[in-house]
C-alpha positions as a LaTeX table, in Angstrom:
\begin{tabular}{lrrr}
\hline
Residue & $x$ (\AA) & $y$ (\AA) & $z$ (\AA) \\
\hline
Unk1 & 28.78 & 29.61 & 5.56 \\
Unk2 & 27.67 & 27.94 & 2.41 \\
Unk3 & 26.00 & 29.45 & $-0.76$ \\
Unk4 & 21.67 & 28.81 & $-1.25$ \\
Unk5 & 21.64 & 26.20 & $-3.64$ \\
Unk6 & 20.58 & 27.41 & $-7.00$ \\
Unk7 & 17.04 & 26.06 & $-8.40$ \\
Unk8 & 18.82 & 23.47 & $-10.94$ \\
Unk9 & 21.07 & 22.26 & $-7.72$ \\
Unk10 & 17.53 & 21.70 & $-5.53$ \\
Unk11 & 16.13 & 19.81 & $-8.79$ \\
Unk12 & 19.01 & 17.81 & $-8.81$ \\
Unk13 & 18.33 & 17.22 & $-4.77$ \\
Unk14 & 14.80 & 16.39 & $-4.85$ \\
Unk15 & 15.03 & 14.33 & $-8.10$ \\
Unk16 & 17.77 & 12.32 & $-6.37$ \\
Unk17 & 16.40 & 11.90 & $-3.14$ \\
Unk18 & 12.93 & 10.88 & $-4.95$ \\
Unk19 & 14.73 & 8.00 & $-6.52$ \\
Unk20 & 16.35 & 6.91 & $-3.86$ \\
Unk21 & 12.68 & 7.03 & $-1.90$ \\
Unk22 & 11.52 & 5.24 & $-4.47$ \\
Unk23 & 14.13 & 1.96 & $-4.83$ \\
Unk24 & 13.63 & 2.17 & $-1.13$ \\
Unk25 & 9.65 & 1.80 & $-1.39$ \\
Unk26 & 10.23 & $-0.54$ & $-3.92$ \\
Unk27 & 12.40 & $-2.89$ & $-2.07$ \\
Unk28 & 9.86 & $-2.82$ & 0.84 \\
Unk29 & 7.44 & $-3.64$ & $-1.01$ \\
Unk30 & 9.02 & $-6.29$ & $-3.25$ \\
Unk31 & 12.03 & $-6.99$ & $-1.70$ \\
Unk32 & 15.31 & $-7.31$ & $-3.77$ \\
Unk33 & 13.39 & $-8.00$ & $-7.03$ \\
Unk34 & 11.34 & $-4.95$ & $-6.62$ \\
Unk35 & 14.54 & $-2.85$ & $-6.26$ \\
Unk36 & 15.99 & $-4.05$ & $-9.26$ \\
Unk37 & 12.92 & $-3.91$ & $-11.22$ \\
Unk38 & 13.08 & $-0.10$ & $-10.25$ \\
Unk39 & 16.31 & 0.38 & $-11.76$ \\
Unk40 & 15.70 & $-1.22$ & $-15.02$ \\
Unk41 & 12.78 & 0.86 & $-15.41$ \\
Unk42 & 14.66 & 3.22 & $-14.40$ \\
Unk43 & 17.68 & 2.57 & $-17.20$ \\
Unk44 & 15.09 & 1.70 & $-19.64$ \\
Unk45 & 13.42 & 5.50 & $-19.67$ \\
Unk46 & 16.86 & 6.70 & $-19.77$ \\
Unk47 & 17.96 & 4.68 & $-22.55$ \\
Unk48 & 15.05 & 5.54 & $-24.61$ \\
Unk49 & 15.52 & 9.16 & $-23.64$ \\
Unk50 & 19.39 & 8.95 & $-24.84$ \\
Unk51 & 18.45 & 7.26 & $-28.47$ \\
Unk52 & 15.98 & 10.65 & $-28.81$ \\
Unk53 & 19.13 & 12.56 & $-27.97$ \\
Unk54 & 20.94 & 10.91 & $-30.68$ \\
Unk55 & 23.35 & 9.36 & $-28.55$ \\
Unk56 & 22.20 & 5.82 & $-29.94$ \\
Unk57 & 25.89 & 4.28 & $-28.78$ \\
Unk58 & 23.85 & 3.45 & $-25.81$ \\
Unk59 & 22.33 & 0.35 & $-26.66$ \\
Unk60 & 26.02 & $-1.47$ & $-27.14$ \\
Unk61 & 27.53 & 0.45 & $-23.98$ \\
Unk62 & 24.17 & $-1.09$ & $-22.34$ \\
Unk63 & 24.56 & $-4.69$ & $-24.37$ \\
Unk64 & 28.23 & $-4.68$ & $-22.89$ \\
Unk65 & 27.15 & $-4.52$ & $-19.88$ \\
Unk66 & 24.62 & $-6.81$ & $-19.38$ \\
Unk67 & 27.87 & $-9.30$ & $-21.12$ \\
Unk68 & 29.60 & $-8.19$ & $-17.88$ \\
Unk69 & 26.85 & $-8.93$ & $-15.65$ \\
Unk70 & 26.25 & $-12.72$ & $-17.54$ \\
Unk71 & 30.02 & $-13.13$ & $-17.64$ \\
Unk72 & 30.45 & $-12.43$ & $-13.80$ \\
Unk73 & 27.15 & $-13.98$ & $-12.74$ \\
Unk74 & 28.84 & $-17.64$ & $-14.87$ \\
Unk75 & 32.30 & $-17.49$ & $-13.34$ \\
Unk76 & 30.61 & $-17.51$ & $-10.02$ \\
Unk77 & 29.16 & $-20.21$ & $-10.56$ \\
Unk78 & 31.46 & $-21.94$ & $-11.73$ \\
Unk79 & 33.94 & $-21.02$ & $-8.69$ \\
Unk80 & 35.28 & $-18.03$ & $-9.59$ \\
Unk81 & 33.80 & $-15.33$ & $-7.38$ \\
Unk82 & 36.37 & $-12.84$ & $-8.48$ \\
Unk83 & 34.89 & $-10.82$ & $-11.58$ \\
Unk84 & 31.86 & $-11.25$ & $-9.39$ \\
Unk85 & 33.23 & $-9.34$ & $-6.72$ \\
Unk86 & 35.57 & $-6.70$ & $-8.01$ \\
Unk87 & 32.22 & $-5.66$ & $-10.09$ \\
Unk88 & 30.11 & $-5.21$ & $-7.23$ \\
Unk89 & 33.25 & $-3.39$ & $-5.26$ \\
Unk90 & 33.44 & $-1.58$ & $-8.12$ \\
Unk91 & 29.91 & $-0.16$ & $-8.56$ \\
Unk92 & 29.58 & 0.52 & $-5.22$ \\
Unk93 & 32.22 & 3.20 & $-5.25$ \\
Unk94 & 31.02 & 4.28 & $-8.93$ \\
Unk95 & 27.70 & 4.82 & $-6.88$ \\
Unk96 & 28.98 & 6.22 & $-3.97$ \\
Unk97 & 31.09 & 8.74 & $-5.93$ \\
Unk98 & 28.42 & 9.90 & $-8.52$ \\
Unk99 & 24.78 & 9.29 & $-7.21$ \\
Unk100 & 22.17 & 9.32 & $-10.01$ \\
Unk101 & 20.78 & 12.61 & $-11.19$ \\
Unk102 & 17.86 & 13.62 & $-13.53$ \\
\hline
\end{tabular}
């Protein structure tokens, strides 16, 4: 038998379901571009919250991730899709194991 969820767990579950639902709505209304724009808005909001909390290293972390993404795109254009494929596979694994929270 499983125990009932605590209020914090229920709240986290509702937030996760909301994020998934909103991302899906964005995708349905504007396609993949809409879904991308939704996640960029969420990332921008989370970055602002981290900075307010004194974690300014979030800027350099996000910049590094953007540089990695651009490198993967550039390599794919040049005919080498290994970095792109590895990046997508790793991102898929991480998101599957650690879905977004609050």
